[in-house]
Tab-separated table of C-alpha atoms in Angstrom:
chain	number	residue	atom	x	y	z
E	1	MET	CA	113.574	97.368	49.722
E	2	ARG	CA	111.995	95.226	47.276
E	3	HIS	CA	114.129	93.196	44.951
E	4	PRO	CA	114.776	90.430	42.801
E	5	TYR	CA	118.098	89.548	43.661
E	6	PRO	CA	119.484	86.832	45.756
E	7	ILE	CA	121.255	87.718	48.888
E	8	ARG	CA	124.779	86.511	47.247
E	9	GLU	CA	124.299	88.669	44.327
E	10	ILE	CA	123.784	91.744	46.473
E	11	ALA	CA	126.401	90.955	48.882
E	12	ARG	CA	129.022	90.412	45.835
E	13	GLN	CA	127.768	93.719	44.361
E	14	ALA	CA	127.943	95.736	47.759
E	15	GLY	CA	131.472	93.644	48.695
E	16	LEU	CA	130.171	92.783	51.960
E	17	SER	CA	129.373	89.264	53.419
E	18	GLU	CA	126.117	87.474	52.830
E	19	ALA	CA	125.465	87.630	56.860
E	20	THR	CA	125.669	91.258	56.635
E	21	VAL	CA	123.484	91.808	53.559
E	22	ASP	CA	120.800	89.670	55.194
E	23	ARG	CA	120.793	91.490	58.371
E	24	VAL	CA	120.085	94.880	56.400
E	25	LEU	CA	117.565	93.374	54.440
E	26	ASN	CA	115.593	91.788	57.310
E	27	SER	CA	116.144	95.047	59.586
E	28	ARG	CA	117.719	92.765	62.365
E	29	GLY	CA	119.889	96.046	63.507
E	30	GLY	CA	123.541	95.755	64.624
E	31	VAL	CA	124.682	97.141	61.383
E	32	ARG	CA	126.249	100.871	60.566
E	33	GLU	CA	124.512	103.190	58.626
E	34	SER	CA	126.949	103.573	55.997
E	35	THR	CA	126.562	99.664	55.541
E	36	ILE	CA	123.225	99.965	54.996
E	37	MET	CA	123.437	102.746	52.614
E	38	GLU	CA	126.109	100.601	50.712
E	39	VAL	CA	123.535	97.368	50.731
E	40	HIS	CA	120.792	99.941	49.279
E	41	GLN	CA	123.065	101.441	46.540
E	42	ALA	CA	124.227	97.974	45.470
E	43	ILE	CA	120.455	97.088	44.812
E	44	LYS	CA	120.447	100.338	42.802
E	45	ASP	CA	123.271	99.502	40.892
E	46	LEU	CA	121.789	96.132	40.200
E	47	ASP	CA	118.883	97.507	38.904
E	48	ARG	CA	120.537	100.026	36.398
E	49	GLN	CA	122.631	96.860	35.198
E	50	ARG	CA	119.679	94.275	35.234
E	51	THR	CA	119.799	93.925	31.445
E	52	GLN	CA	123.288	92.649	31.781
E	53	VAL	CA	122.800	89.844	34.487
E	54	ARG	CA	122.077	86.630	32.335
E	55	ILE	CA	122.942	83.110	32.742
E	56	GLY	CA	125.005	83.131	29.553
E	57	GLY	CA	128.638	84.654	28.903
E	58	ARG	CA	131.341	85.295	31.373
E	59	THR	CA	130.655	87.589	34.091
E	60	PHE	CA	133.359	90.295	34.842
E	61	MET	CA	133.144	92.393	38.238
E	62	ILE	CA	135.147	95.273	38.179
E	63	ASP	CA	135.741	98.554	40.513
E	64	ILE	CA	136.009	101.899	39.239
E	65	VAL	CA	137.828	104.040	42.001
E	66	MET	CA	137.921	107.598	41.312
E	67	GLN	CA	138.645	110.950	43.021
E	68	ALA	CA	136.887	113.619	40.823
E	69	PRO	CA	134.088	116.163	40.826
E	70	GLU	CA	130.445	114.593	40.824
E	71	ARG	CA	129.661	116.161	37.480
E	72	PHE	CA	132.543	114.139	35.969
E	73	SER	CA	132.186	110.919	37.804
E	74	THR	CA	128.622	110.858	36.834
E	75	ALA	CA	129.653	111.188	33.360
E	76	VAL	CA	131.919	108.150	33.472
E	77	ARG	CA	129.128	106.047	35.240
E	78	ASP	CA	126.683	106.929	32.466
E	79	ALA	CA	129.384	106.063	30.007
E	80	LEU	CA	130.267	102.888	31.254
E	81	GLU	CA	126.774	101.548	31.843
E	82	ALA	CA	125.922	102.977	28.465
E	83	GLU	CA	128.538	100.650	27.006
E	84	LEU	CA	127.592	97.266	28.799
E	85	PRO	CA	125.248	95.931	26.244
E	86	SER	CA	128.110	96.435	23.628
E	87	LEU	CA	130.220	93.936	25.480
E	88	HIS	CA	128.368	90.852	25.123
E	89	PRO	CA	128.199	87.971	25.301
E	90	ALA	CA	130.554	88.721	28.300
E	91	VAL	CA	128.544	90.304	31.266
E	92	VAL	CA	130.416	93.131	33.035
E	93	ARG	CA	129.149	94.354	36.458
E	94	SER	CA	130.469	97.225	38.076
E	95	ARG	CA	131.061	98.685	41.675
E	96	PHE	CA	131.654	102.403	41.919
E	97	HIS	CA	133.599	103.981	44.674
E	98	PHE	CA	133.609	107.824	44.106
E	99	ARG	CA	135.080	110.636	46.136
E	100	GLU	CA	135.530	114.488	45.224
E	101	THR	CA	138.248	115.309	47.564
E	102	GLY	CA	140.159	114.191	50.543
E	103	PRO	CA	143.375	112.617	51.809
E	104	ALA	CA	144.826	109.903	49.745
E	105	SER	CA	145.037	107.557	52.892
E	106	GLU	CA	140.913	107.032	52.174
E	107	LEU	CA	141.469	106.515	48.217
E	108	ILE	CA	144.222	103.885	49.372
E	109	ALA	CA	142.136	102.417	52.023
E	110	VAL	CA	139.380	101.730	49.253
E	111	MET	CA	142.039	100.078	46.985
E	112	ASP	CA	143.477	97.875	49.874
E	113	LYS	CA	139.904	96.690	50.568
E	114	ILE	CA	139.480	95.780	46.973
E	115	ALA	CA	142.743	93.902	47.262
E	116	LYS	CA	141.635	92.021	50.189
E	117	ARG	CA	138.152	91.338	48.869
E	118	GLY	CA	139.055	90.608	45.317
E	119	SER	CA	137.985	91.891	42.155
E	120	GLY	CA	138.117	91.561	38.078
E	121	GLY	CA	139.636	94.355	37.626
E	122	VAL	CA	140.147	97.991	38.743
E	123	ILE	CA	139.513	101.240	36.785
E	124	LEU	CA	141.393	104.175	38.491
E	125	LYS	CA	141.344	107.923	38.493
E	126	ALA	CA	143.560	109.048	41.191
E	127	PRO	CA	146.711	111.552	42.101
E	128	ASP	CA	150.219	110.607	40.993
E	129	LEU	CA	151.597	110.127	44.570
E	130	PRO	CA	154.005	107.452	45.557
E	131	GLU	CA	151.668	105.690	48.035
E	132	VAL	CA	148.860	105.578	45.597
E	133	GLY	CA	151.303	103.778	42.988
E	134	ALA	CA	152.136	101.327	45.971
E	135	ALA	CA	148.573	100.538	46.546
E	136	VAL	CA	148.397	99.896	43.024
E	137	GLY	CA	151.216	97.484	43.190
E	138	ARG	CA	149.439	95.815	45.925
E	139	LEU	CA	146.287	95.078	43.706
E	140	VAL	CA	148.460	93.847	40.725
E	141	ALA	CA	150.109	91.478	43.261
E	142	ALA	CA	146.602	90.161	44.358
E	143	GLY	CA	146.030	89.128	40.699
E	144	ILE	CA	143.806	92.163	40.019
E	145	PRO	CA	144.485	94.390	36.839
E	146	VAL	CA	144.681	98.142	37.055
E	147	VAL	CA	143.764	100.335	34.194
E	148	THR	CA	144.300	104.191	34.867
E	149	LEU	CA	141.511	106.438	33.341
E	150	VAL	CA	142.132	109.972	32.035
E	151	THR	CA	144.917	110.484	34.332
E	152	ASP	CA	147.984	108.292	34.457
E	153	LEU	CA	150.363	106.635	37.226
E	154	PRO	CA	153.265	105.607	34.827
E	155	GLY	CA	155.393	104.749	37.581
E	156	SER	CA	153.188	102.293	38.927
E	157	ALA	CA	152.404	98.674	38.273
E	158	ARG	CA	149.260	99.651	36.298
E	159	LEU	CA	148.253	97.365	33.116
E	160	ALA	CA	147.446	100.371	30.813
E	161	TYR	CA	146.242	103.930	30.661
E	162	VAL	CA	143.303	104.929	28.575
E	163	GLY	CA	142.752	108.247	27.621
E	164	ILE	CA	144.040	111.318	25.542
E	165	ASP	CA	147.497	112.511	24.934
E	166	ASN	CA	147.351	115.350	27.592
E	167	ARG	CA	150.232	117.266	26.515
E	168	ALA	CA	148.989	117.323	22.929
E	169	ALA	CA	145.588	118.600	24.337
E	170	GLY	CA	147.079	121.347	26.110
E	171	ALA	CA	149.138	122.404	22.798
E	172	THR	CA	145.890	122.211	21.067
E	173	ALA	CA	144.522	124.614	23.550
E	174	ALA	CA	147.381	127.147	23.239
E	175	TYR	CA	146.823	127.237	19.322
E	176	LEU	CA	143.290	127.833	19.740
E	177	VAL	CA	143.679	130.558	22.282
E	178	GLY	CA	146.332	132.308	20.625
E	179	GLN	CA	144.432	132.086	17.211
E	180	TRP	CA	141.157	133.492	18.811
E	181	LEU	CA	143.289	136.375	20.813
E	182	GLY	CA	145.085	137.363	17.963
E	183	ASP	CA	146.801	140.817	18.480
E	184	ARG	CA	144.552	141.617	21.699
E	185	PRO	CA	146.658	142.182	24.530
E	186	GLY	CA	146.225	140.450	27.936
E	187	ASN	CA	147.242	137.360	29.902
E	188	VAL	CA	145.571	133.609	30.329
E	189	LEU	CA	144.373	132.085	33.392
E	190	THR	CA	145.293	128.318	33.593
E	191	THR	CA	143.121	126.480	36.159
E	192	ILE	CA	143.962	122.878	37.126
E	193	SER	CA	142.132	121.174	40.070
E	194	ARG	CA	145.011	119.753	41.710
E	195	GLY	CA	149.056	119.207	40.611
E	196	SER	CA	149.166	115.712	41.626
E	197	PHE	CA	147.095	114.688	38.996
E	198	ARG	CA	149.404	113.922	36.000
E	199	GLY	CA	146.789	114.546	33.218
E	200	GLU	CA	145.972	117.972	34.346
E	201	GLU	CA	149.686	118.672	34.968
E	202	GLU	CA	150.579	117.464	31.325
E	203	ARG	CA	147.860	119.382	30.101
E	204	GLU	CA	149.049	122.383	31.523
E	205	MET	CA	152.895	122.000	30.501
E	206	GLY	CA	151.798	121.297	27.247
E	207	PHE	CA	149.966	124.640	27.050
E	208	ARG	CA	152.484	126.699	28.599
E	209	SER	CA	155.120	125.325	26.443
E	210	ALA	CA	153.241	126.044	23.232
E	211	MET	CA	152.321	129.616	24.306
E	212	ARG	CA	155.992	130.187	25.319
E	213	VAL	CA	156.822	129.365	21.788
E	214	ALA	CA	154.061	131.174	19.839
E	215	HIS	CA	153.003	133.794	22.391
E	216	PRO	CA	155.936	134.840	24.403
E	217	GLN	CA	154.585	138.375	25.473
E	218	ARG	CA	151.493	136.707	27.288
E	219	SER	CA	151.632	136.024	30.830
E	220	LEU	CA	150.178	132.812	32.200
E	221	VAL	CA	148.354	132.811	35.554
E	222	GLU	CA	147.994	129.520	37.427
E	223	VAL	CA	145.232	128.701	39.706
E	224	THR	CA	145.520	125.188	41.279
E	225	ASP	CA	144.199	122.875	44.328
E	226	SER	CA	140.402	123.941	44.088
E	227	ASP	CA	139.558	120.003	43.350
E	228	GLY	CA	137.358	121.239	40.527
E	229	LEU	CA	134.911	122.097	43.371
E	230	ASP	CA	132.679	125.092	42.289
E	231	ALA	CA	132.940	127.024	46.036
E	232	THR	CA	136.801	126.664	46.138
E	233	GLN	CA	137.276	127.482	42.341
E	234	ARG	CA	135.536	130.665	42.651
E	235	ASP	CA	137.222	131.994	45.768
E	236	LEU	CA	140.700	131.346	43.796
E	237	VAL	CA	139.796	132.733	40.387
E	238	LEU	CA	138.404	135.779	42.259
E	239	GLU	CA	141.733	136.466	43.844
E	240	ALA	CA	143.442	135.765	40.632
E	241	LEU	CA	141.349	138.468	38.939
E	242	ARG	CA	141.894	141.091	41.532
E	243	ARG	CA	145.513	140.473	41.433
E	244	ASP	CA	146.083	140.613	37.537
E	245	GLU	CA	143.700	143.197	35.754
E	246	GLY	CA	145.257	141.978	32.451
E	247	ILE	CA	143.740	138.635	32.370
E	248	VAL	CA	141.444	138.089	29.363
E	249	ALA	CA	141.467	134.588	28.708
E	250	VAL	CA	141.041	130.875	30.283
E	251	TYR	CA	142.195	127.524	29.806
E	252	SER	CA	140.755	125.079	32.142
E	253	ALA	CA	142.902	121.857	32.261
E	254	GLY	CA	140.374	120.525	35.418
E	255	GLY	CA	137.012	121.889	35.802
E	256	GLY	CA	134.899	124.352	38.263
E	257	ASN	CA	134.406	126.544	34.734
E	258	ALA	CA	130.739	127.659	35.870
E	259	ALA	CA	132.531	129.111	38.922
E	260	THR	CA	135.224	130.527	36.746
E	261	LEU	CA	132.700	132.341	34.701
E	262	ASP	CA	130.610	133.468	37.887
E	263	ALA	CA	133.975	135.090	39.160
E	264	PHE	CA	134.367	137.246	35.859
E	265	ASP	CA	130.681	138.263	36.265
E	266	THR	CA	131.217	139.218	39.964
E	267	LEU	CA	133.920	141.707	38.906
E	268	GLY	CA	132.477	142.709	35.700
E	269	ARG	CA	135.217	141.208	33.780
E	270	THR	CA	134.982	139.875	30.242
E	271	CYS	CA	136.456	136.439	29.139
E	272	ALA	CA	137.119	136.685	25.529
E	273	VAL	CA	138.437	133.180	25.057
E	274	PHE	CA	137.567	130.171	27.201
E	275	VAL	CA	139.115	126.769	26.384
E	276	ALA	CA	137.848	123.666	28.664
E	277	HIS	CA	137.896	119.884	28.848
E	278	ASP	CA	135.052	117.510	28.617
E	279	LEU	CA	131.655	117.643	27.760
E	280	ASP	CA	130.027	117.142	31.191
E	281	HIS	CA	126.375	118.469	32.057
E	282	ASP	CA	127.968	121.807	32.991
E	283	ASN	CA	130.191	122.489	30.075
E	284	THR	CA	127.620	121.254	27.561
E	285	ARG	CA	125.227	124.305	28.871
E	286	LEU	CA	128.201	126.637	28.957
E	287	LEU	CA	129.105	125.891	25.432
E	288	ARG	CA	125.527	126.066	24.351
E	289	GLU	CA	125.041	129.378	25.988
E	290	ARG	CA	128.271	130.583	24.013
E	291	ARG	CA	130.162	131.236	27.266
E	292	LEU	CA	132.635	128.615	26.530
E	293	SER	CA	134.638	129.048	23.251
E	294	ALA	CA	135.223	125.290	22.474
E	295	VAL	CA	135.483	122.191	24.819
E	296	LEU	CA	138.481	119.574	23.916
E	297	HIS	CA	136.406	116.360	24.060
E	298	HIS	CA	137.163	112.756	24.037
E	299	ASP	CA	134.620	109.851	23.762
E	300	LEU	CA	134.431	108.941	27.176
E	301	ARG	CA	132.069	105.536	26.031
E	302	GLN	CA	134.648	104.525	23.850
E	303	ASP	CA	137.299	104.969	26.666
E	304	MET	CA	135.205	102.864	28.999
E	305	ARG	CA	134.779	100.285	26.438
E	306	ARG	CA	138.324	100.133	25.968
E	307	THR	CA	139.128	99.810	29.693
E	308	CYS	CA	136.762	96.965	30.070
E	309	GLN	CA	138.183	95.028	26.990
E	310	THR	CA	141.838	95.516	28.349
E	311	ILE	CA	140.663	93.916	31.547
E	312	MET	CA	139.174	91.277	29.747
E	313	ARG	CA	142.415	90.735	27.662
E	314	ALA	CA	144.234	90.558	31.200
E	315	HIS	CA	141.834	87.504	32.073
E	316	LYS	CA	142.539	85.916	28.503
E	317	ALA	CA	138.891	86.301	27.416
E	318	LEU	CA	139.761	88.635	24.282
E	319	PRO	CA	142.813	88.145	22.035
E	320	ASP	CA	145.896	90.621	22.551
E	321	GLU	CA	146.161	93.315	20.424
E	322	GLY	CA	149.058	95.882	20.105
E	323	PRO	CA	149.806	99.056	22.092
E	324	ALA	CA	146.827	101.087	22.599
E	325	LEU	CA	146.676	104.681	20.772
E	326	PRO	CA	145.320	107.791	22.688
E	327	SER	CA	141.793	108.477	22.588
E	328	ALA	CA	140.911	111.039	19.839
E	329	ILE	CA	140.797	114.615	20.649
E	330	GLN	CA	137.901	116.629	19.473
E	331	VAL	CA	137.466	120.276	19.215
E	332	VAL	CA	133.678	120.838	20.082
E	333	THR	CA	131.941	124.285	19.454
E	334	PRO	CA	128.199	124.872	19.771
E	335	TYR	CA	128.095	124.018	16.000
E	336	ASN	CA	129.401	120.331	16.426
E	337	MET	CA	127.958	119.026	19.414
E	338	PRO	CA	128.517	115.030	19.034
E	339	PRO	CA	125.304	113.050	18.537
E	340	GLY	CA	123.412	112.164	21.812
E	341	VAL	CA	124.770	115.016	23.786
E	342	SER	CA	122.170	116.031	26.005
E	343	PRO	CA	121.164	119.919	26.312
């Protein structure tokens, strides 16, 4: 690949040795295919971040480690890279470690590799498991600040959490569903990608608690463990709809909403109210098509800016500030799309 970058810069971006990068770039062989892909990806990342590569200013290399569906991890990548210019005069460079699903051991292996290699900070979206918390502890012990994003690990040594108040978001969804259903009878399907993600679990708990108080007559039917992946989500929702013919509404605390609607369509069922989270590409399209009633949205660009600034503060590059407030929850309908949201 033709590129304008020194080998040491590519090596730093990829987290590999200069010798390994040199072998890949000069096609000397003896390198695994996965390593070759890492080098090529590093060059692509440098191309996207090229406006940030400059002589002046302090440089922070951060790692973004996430287990999430591709549609959300792509939204995070886009949000971060859109915010990089706003962080001048500091220069923030990023390495991405995304996976849609898999055992926690694979995620922990990535975190341990970062702890051994070094990093300016880690932005983490991971399940709230003891072994993941222990891996966070090893990162912090290595001098690497960790900021959790969207879903928290409160029992870990993480520096801060950036995101919405998930319980309040769930209660907000319950209010909307209750208002829109009115006196119409029927049950509500709640979907979460996996119970080990604290953020989604807290959303579901907030929703369940508020529904129990305001609408005790409605049954809630839970679907979980799809990892937000469309094929799995569709099968699980189909099974739930076949078991319960009274389901007329959906609160999606996780994702896979196109698949959920496809399951309704397959059975010729109507979804009267559907409240979801995040204006990713799928949800934006579904909202414009009036397939979703509302999306509970927070400014992901603002969240990414806050995570970077939190890491900078850990390195004393910015003055300390008081405890961070949760991100604002926006109720988005087809009529109040935030500026800049693509179709």
